[in-house]
Amino acid sequence: MKLTYFLWIFFISIFSNAQNSFEIQNEKKVVIPFKLINNLIFIPININGADLTFLLDTGVAETSIFSLENQELKLANLEKIRFSGLGGNASIDGFRSDNNIARISKDYVNYTLTLFIIVNQDFNISSHVGIPVNGIIGYHFFKNHPIIIDYSSKKITIYTDQEVFKKKVKKFDELPISIEKSKPYVFAEVEMTNEKKKSKLLIDLGNSDPIWLFPTLIKNFVYNRPNIDDFLGRGFNGDIYGKRSRIHNFYLGNFKFEKPLTAMPDEYSIQHVNLVEDRKGSVGGDILRRFTVAFDYPNQKLYLRKNRTFNDPFHFNMSGLDFQQDGMEWTKDLVNLPTKNKDNASSGLEVLNNSMQYNFVLKPIFSIAGVRKDSPADKAGLKKDDKLISINGKKTSDMTMGKIIEMMRSGEGKTINMLIQRKNQEMTLSFSLEDPIPYQEQE
């Protein structure tokens, strides 16, 4: 699954009230735990008393909601507006709501939060992430305070004291950034084959890929071989298509990455995007998660320090499958009990021979959301909407979306046996993982 998708490059051409700011209360710093799924960061935010989950994305200017997952949220002063961004169409409808109260942890608070509500349910990413996701937050989370994101411990620390922050990043590499239209940009060097080209890139936490490049904005751009046509994600205005390949090297400050995966949206997908001057693409989560990353928006600085994942290879989903979670269902697991245990009517458990019982639990249901043409899974006969039952003998109901994706990236040549259900019929289909875009030296 490619989660760059959807929002990763999510643009809103609206400026919000200058009072729309998060501030730290009663503390010198705030620590926020987060979930990391497919290189994307998800944080808890309480808005007007409702506990919600948001994607943290430096690639967006405003805070938006696109799903409530059966939660109730009170909003006032709704004003109809239109959004524009990646995808083929010009814009979609939505609403704006001012003066909401948002709390992240107990001490990072915004009493005048402006929210943008996206009513198009096609934009809901929850099924592709595997957890309920209600919205996306960007610039206003970062704009007032220096912030350190520790991908290893899955914690974000926000500082009020600039001197304390500077001590924390003393051993980091420092890079200048520019904040333009409320988003951070950095200059990096892209080496398609053997020539480095200085390139202005959006720093995009909401993009799960390593790198995106815009071929139509790069003079004399030539696609590396091999490359594949692929679905890259979904923006405000529809599906995003383009090519995927690898480039020779990518340089970010003093750091070098060999043969990173690169996505390249087609001209149609970016035609309605209001790009800043000289932008050539984005650097995304599969690069950034290899560091402890510090943002200092007020002083326009980025700080990087390698973590233990820095040298991880850039693995592609070699199955050719996209997955989605279709909700939850009750299942019963047989568990062992000590023979002295007796049936307890209040427990909701069914006891068998005083030694075994069924424990009823909610577990996820996964299915295939799409199959890339000519991929190993396509050749094996897998189809869109096939329900997953097990992979290599392990029940998918005991897995997470992240675990399934990890298996599809686990190693070229690995055999995958999928037990699926199609129209009430179960069948096992097998294929071997195959990288469709290995880097080849260009002649």
XYZ file of C-alpha atoms in Angstrom:
443
model
C 0.000 0.000 0.000
C 1.188 3.454 -0.829
C 0.151 5.916 1.720
C 1.704 8.875 0.175
C -1.554 8.857 -1.292
C -4.272 10.920 -0.302
C -2.994 13.873 1.497
C 0.527 13.639 1.464
C 0.609 16.555 -0.653
C -2.356 18.415 0.496
C -2.711 22.087 -0.416
C -5.162 24.683 0.846
C -5.055 28.207 -0.535
C -6.534 29.888 2.547
C -4.943 32.058 5.180
C -6.231 31.680 8.723
C -6.592 34.037 11.665
C -3.247 35.063 13.160
C -4.576 34.066 16.584
C -4.845 30.452 15.424
C -1.884 29.281 17.546
C -0.907 26.457 19.890
C 0.764 27.520 23.123
C 2.396 25.585 25.952
C 0.734 26.033 29.333
C 2.308 25.504 32.744
C 5.330 23.597 31.442
C 8.693 24.275 29.765
C 8.130 21.446 27.322
C 5.406 19.064 26.195
C 5.965 15.422 25.214
C 3.446 13.844 22.824
C 3.449 10.113 21.975
C 2.561 9.186 18.411
C 1.755 6.194 16.234
C 3.992 5.525 13.237
C 2.254 3.702 10.390
C 3.863 3.344 6.952
C 6.240 6.252 7.701
C 3.357 8.554 8.708
C 2.838 10.160 12.137
C -0.557 10.131 13.888
C -1.211 12.124 17.061
C -4.178 12.424 19.460
C -5.993 15.770 19.539
C -9.030 16.701 21.632
C -11.222 19.221 19.806
C -14.191 20.756 21.621
C -14.193 17.765 23.982
C -13.985 15.040 21.317
C -10.923 12.755 21.279
C -9.701 12.482 17.678
C -6.662 11.249 15.740
C -4.832 13.456 13.216
C -2.123 12.919 10.630
C 0.793 15.275 11.325
C 1.820 16.824 8.018
C 4.279 19.654 7.352
C 2.956 19.683 3.784
C -0.325 21.357 4.725
C -1.103 24.862 5.839
C -4.370 24.360 7.675
C -6.049 21.937 10.062
C -8.752 19.819 8.439
C -11.277 17.152 9.357
C -12.512 14.577 6.842
C -14.059 11.894 9.077
C -15.562 11.597 12.557
C -15.832 7.757 12.723
C -19.190 7.982 14.573
C -17.864 10.590 17.016
C -19.885 13.679 17.839
C -18.171 17.046 17.336
C -19.803 20.403 17.923
C -18.727 23.126 15.501
C -19.954 26.693 15.231
C -19.928 29.406 12.566
C -19.687 27.121 9.531
C -18.823 28.886 6.283
C -18.867 27.119 2.903
C -15.564 27.177 0.973
C -13.698 25.293 -1.787
C -10.412 23.377 -1.631
C -7.872 22.818 -4.392
C -4.862 20.527 -4.661
C -3.459 17.397 -6.264
C -5.672 15.388 -8.587
C -7.382 16.037 -11.868
C -10.318 18.251 -10.931
C -10.289 21.920 -10.030
C -11.689 21.876 -6.452
C -14.062 20.294 -3.952
C -16.563 21.728 -1.494
C -16.040 22.035 2.235
C -16.636 24.233 5.289
C -14.646 26.458 7.613
C -15.216 26.731 11.382
C -13.400 29.262 13.608
C -12.664 29.534 17.336
C -12.513 25.868 18.263
C -10.586 24.603 21.304
C -7.885 22.026 20.607
C -5.745 20.241 23.213
C -2.738 18.060 22.459
C -1.632 16.396 25.644
C -2.921 18.589 28.450
C -0.551 21.515 28.019
C -0.400 22.237 24.277
C -3.558 24.233 23.635
C -5.139 26.332 20.892
C -8.227 28.287 21.969
C -8.890 29.764 18.520
C -8.356 26.814 16.179
C -9.659 27.224 12.654
C -10.901 23.961 11.140
C -11.646 23.087 7.535
C -14.194 20.323 7.063
C -13.978 18.106 3.969
C -17.386 16.545 3.300
C -16.259 14.242 0.483
C -16.033 10.815 2.145
C -13.800 9.523 -0.656
C -11.072 11.451 1.148
C -11.326 9.293 4.296
C -7.986 7.478 4.724
C -8.864 5.333 7.751
C -9.375 2.110 5.784
C -5.950 2.471 4.153
C -4.153 3.205 7.434
C -5.784 0.564 9.610
C -6.795 2.942 12.424
C -9.523 5.611 12.614
C -8.076 8.886 11.295
C -10.173 12.015 11.649
C -8.106 14.779 10.124
C -4.788 16.380 9.317
C -2.797 19.114 11.055
C 0.192 21.064 9.762
C 1.602 24.577 10.049
C -0.158 25.677 13.235
C 1.316 22.756 15.175
C 4.865 23.851 14.280
C 4.826 27.607 13.794
C 5.526 28.990 17.296
C 7.901 26.564 18.991
C 10.939 24.382 18.204
C 9.974 20.724 17.980
C 11.932 17.443 18.039
C 10.459 14.297 16.473
C 12.090 11.096 17.722
C 11.053 8.320 15.351
C 12.777 5.666 17.483
C 10.902 6.398 20.714
C 7.781 7.612 18.852
C 7.672 10.825 20.847
C 7.442 14.501 19.901
C 8.884 17.114 22.271
C 7.845 20.772 22.031
C 9.988 23.421 23.767
C 9.327 26.907 25.094
C 12.979 27.632 25.930
C 15.109 28.168 22.817
C 18.346 27.655 24.789
C 17.228 24.267 26.097
C 16.278 23.265 22.571
C 19.660 24.386 21.193
C 21.445 22.159 23.720
C 19.320 19.211 22.643
C 20.256 19.652 18.969
C 23.917 20.530 19.580
C 25.136 17.312 17.906
C 22.622 17.434 15.050
C 23.405 18.567 11.505
C 21.825 21.977 10.863
C 20.196 22.869 7.537
C 18.533 26.136 6.515
C 14.913 25.961 5.425
C 12.438 28.496 4.106
C 8.842 28.744 5.282
C 6.752 29.651 2.244
C 2.957 29.623 2.171
C 3.148 28.080 5.650
C 5.201 25.054 4.515
C 8.915 24.213 4.939
C 11.298 23.875 1.973
C 14.868 22.634 1.816
C 17.498 22.454 -0.913
C 18.788 18.948 -1.591
C 20.766 17.347 -4.408
C 19.120 14.872 -6.746
C 21.382 12.581 -8.768
C 19.250 10.815 -11.363
C 22.240 8.999 -12.903
C 25.619 10.692 -12.488
C 24.968 14.445 -12.251
C 23.912 16.171 -9.034
C 21.207 18.818 -9.415
C 20.359 21.199 -6.605
C 16.614 20.966 -6.088
C 14.109 22.811 -3.919
C 11.878 20.278 -2.160
C 8.926 20.477 0.195
C 9.637 18.750 3.534
C 6.508 16.625 3.633
C 5.822 14.532 6.751
C 2.493 13.560 5.205
C 4.130 11.797 2.254
C 5.068 8.189 3.024
C 7.374 7.811 -0.006
C 11.078 8.774 0.110
C 11.007 11.323 -2.735
C 8.563 12.867 -5.194
C 9.784 14.703 -8.281
C 7.710 16.729 -10.753
C 9.017 15.878 -14.259
C 7.147 18.729 -15.954
C 9.014 21.259 -13.754
C 12.506 19.817 -14.299
C 14.311 20.833 -17.475
C 15.287 17.947 -19.770
C 13.899 15.391 -17.338
C 14.377 11.765 -18.464
C 12.778 8.867 -16.568
C 15.234 6.300 -15.265
C 14.741 2.723 -16.407
C 13.091 0.535 -15.377
C 9.978 2.429 -14.326
C 6.336 1.522 -13.890
C 3.049 3.368 -14.285
C 1.330 3.389 -10.922
C -1.389 4.860 -8.742
C 0.471 7.251 -6.433
C -2.315 8.347 -4.131
C -5.321 10.565 -3.777
C -5.473 14.334 -3.472
C -8.336 16.769 -2.951
C -9.266 16.571 -6.605
C -9.069 12.891 -7.363
C -6.618 10.078 -7.942
C -2.935 10.823 -8.565
C -1.127 8.805 -11.212
C 2.410 8.780 -12.507
C 5.538 6.656 -12.558
C 7.750 5.007 -9.969
C 11.442 4.345 -10.372
C 14.745 4.662 -8.517
C 17.393 7.343 -8.804
C 21.132 6.847 -8.339
C 21.669 8.970 -5.209
C 19.936 11.570 -3.070
C 21.818 14.040 -0.849
C 20.276 15.911 2.086
C 22.907 18.081 3.720
C 25.836 15.771 4.507
C 23.690 12.647 4.253
C 23.658 10.362 1.216
C 20.979 7.857 0.222
C 21.671 5.261 -2.443
C 19.069 4.149 -4.978
C 16.001 5.584 -3.227
C 12.529 4.951 -4.602
C 11.073 7.966 -6.377
C 7.486 8.762 -7.376
C 6.775 11.142 -10.259
C 3.203 12.465 -10.645
C 2.013 13.151 -14.174
C 1.223 16.624 -15.465
C -2.529 16.119 -15.130
C -2.253 15.413 -11.396
C -0.451 18.655 -10.531
C -2.216 21.005 -12.936
C -4.294 22.722 -10.205
C -1.551 22.936 -7.568
C -0.322 26.408 -6.622
C 3.392 25.586 -6.320
C 5.973 27.911 -4.779
C 8.708 29.265 -7.041
C 11.376 26.748 -8.164
C 9.905 23.781 -6.311
C 10.883 20.471 -7.941
C 9.226 17.923 -5.632
C 9.114 16.642 -2.037
C 11.185 14.733 0.481
C 8.911 12.392 2.408
C 8.538 10.123 5.397
C 10.711 7.252 4.182
C 13.706 9.632 4.270
C 12.749 11.585 7.391
C 12.001 8.541 9.595
C 15.712 7.600 9.338
C 16.547 10.598 11.567
C 15.647 12.270 14.773
C 14.247 15.421 13.172
C 14.011 18.879 14.736
C 12.031 21.759 13.236
C 12.560 25.370 14.265
C 10.058 27.320 12.178
C 10.629 30.669 13.958
C 14.337 30.584 12.981
C 13.837 28.608 9.741
C 16.133 25.731 10.663
C 16.015 21.963 10.246
C 18.176 19.666 12.401
C 18.933 16.016 11.594
C 20.633 13.203 13.475
C 20.839 9.663 12.120
C 18.943 6.957 13.994
C 19.307 3.179 13.859
C 17.144 2.865 10.726
C 19.314 5.182 8.628
C 20.814 2.394 6.502
C 17.572 0.490 5.937
C 17.137 -0.391 2.251
C 14.372 1.308 0.297
C 11.906 -1.534 -0.101
C 9.003 -1.409 -2.506
C 5.689 -3.220 -2.051
C 6.711 -6.028 -4.381
C 3.338 -7.806 -4.436
C 1.540 -5.213 -6.561
C -1.339 -5.149 -4.050
C -3.003 -2.273 -2.248
C -4.906 -3.178 0.898
C -7.742 -1.705 2.897
C -9.390 -2.433 6.222
C -13.130 -3.036 5.904
C -13.998 -2.541 9.544
C -14.066 -5.009 12.424
C -15.955 -8.238 13.144
C -16.517 -10.391 16.210
C -14.440 -13.567 16.260
C -14.056 -16.219 18.933
C -10.653 -17.417 20.044
C -10.298 -20.689 21.935
C -8.138 -20.158 25.025
C -6.869 -22.445 27.791
C -8.203 -22.078 31.332
C -7.005 -23.659 34.595
C -9.407 -26.500 35.433
C -10.311 -24.845 38.738
C -11.920 -21.902 36.892
C -15.696 -21.975 36.770
C -18.207 -20.421 34.415
C -18.712 -16.785 35.278
C -21.934 -15.473 33.798
C -20.845 -11.874 34.275
C -17.664 -12.340 32.232
C -19.375 -12.759 28.868
C -17.292 -15.911 28.246
C -18.502 -19.385 27.234
C -16.758 -22.118 29.276
C -16.117 -25.575 27.760
C -15.407 -28.609 30.063
C -14.156 -26.196 32.738
C -10.786 -26.010 30.953
C -11.361 -24.250 27.615
C -13.366 -21.205 26.647
C -14.170 -18.986 23.692
C -13.150 -15.395 24.123
C -15.123 -13.122 21.789
C -13.046 -10.211 20.461
C -13.273 -7.597 17.716
C -10.706 -8.135 14.975
C -9.965 -6.319 11.710
C -11.167 -7.409 8.265
C -8.797 -6.755 5.356
C -9.366 -6.891 1.623
C -7.557 -6.040 -1.588
C -8.171 -2.445 -2.676
C -6.295 -2.672 -5.971
C -3.959 -4.850 -8.040
C -1.184 -3.386 -10.198
C -1.310 -4.734 -13.741
C 1.335 -7.374 -14.550
C 2.471 -7.530 -10.904
C 3.197 -10.912 -9.226
C -0.209 -10.796 -7.492
C -1.975 -9.960 -10.761
C -0.317 -12.884 -12.531
C -1.310 -15.172 -9.640
C -4.979 -14.261 -10.141
C -5.683 -12.012 -7.153
C -8.431 -9.444 -7.704
C -9.808 -6.256 -6.216
C -12.242 -6.902 -3.331
C -10.805 -10.346 -2.486
C -11.136 -10.768 1.304
C -7.920 -11.773 3.082
C -8.102 -14.729 5.463
C -4.444 -15.645 5.991
C -0.955 -14.917 4.655
C 1.676 -17.650 4.876
C -0.473 -19.525 7.364
C -1.046 -16.548 9.692
C -4.569 -15.191 10.110
C -4.843 -11.609 8.872
C -7.373 -10.894 11.634
C -4.397 -11.095 14.025
C -2.374 -8.606 11.949
C -2.246 -4.854 11.526
C -2.163 -2.995 8.233
C 1.479 -2.186 8.917
C 2.342 -5.858 9.369
C 0.697 -6.827 6.081
C 2.572 -4.106 4.199
C 5.825 -5.127 5.886
C 5.346 -8.691 4.605
C 4.927 -7.404 1.045
C 8.282 -5.604 1.355
C 10.107 -8.379 3.177
C 12.498 -9.547 0.471
C 12.691 -10.212 -3.242
C 12.007 -13.843 -4.094
C 10.021 -14.578 -0.937
C 6.962 -16.776 -1.550
C 3.608 -15.382 -0.428
C 0.684 -17.795 0.025
C -2.635 -15.972 0.386
C -5.837 -17.636 1.503
C -8.622 -15.404 0.234
C -12.396 -15.451 0.007
C -14.081 -14.508 -3.266
C -17.866 -14.695 -3.543
C -18.144 -17.155 -0.631
C -15.448 -19.377 -2.096
C -12.072 -19.809 -0.392
C -8.932 -20.297 -2.459
C -5.179 -20.174 -1.939
C -3.099 -18.221 -4.451
C 0.698 -17.994 -4.407
C 3.310 -15.683 -5.884
C 6.912 -14.590 -5.309
C 7.835 -11.017 -4.424
C 9.580 -9.253 -7.291
C 10.988 -5.718 -7.403
C 9.651 -4.201 -10.655
C 12.008 -1.230 -10.501
C 15.535 -2.322 -9.531
C 18.043 0.440 -10.227
C 20.037 -0.082 -13.428
C 23.040 1.923 -14.520
C 21.926 4.058 -17.436
C 23.858 3.818 -20.672
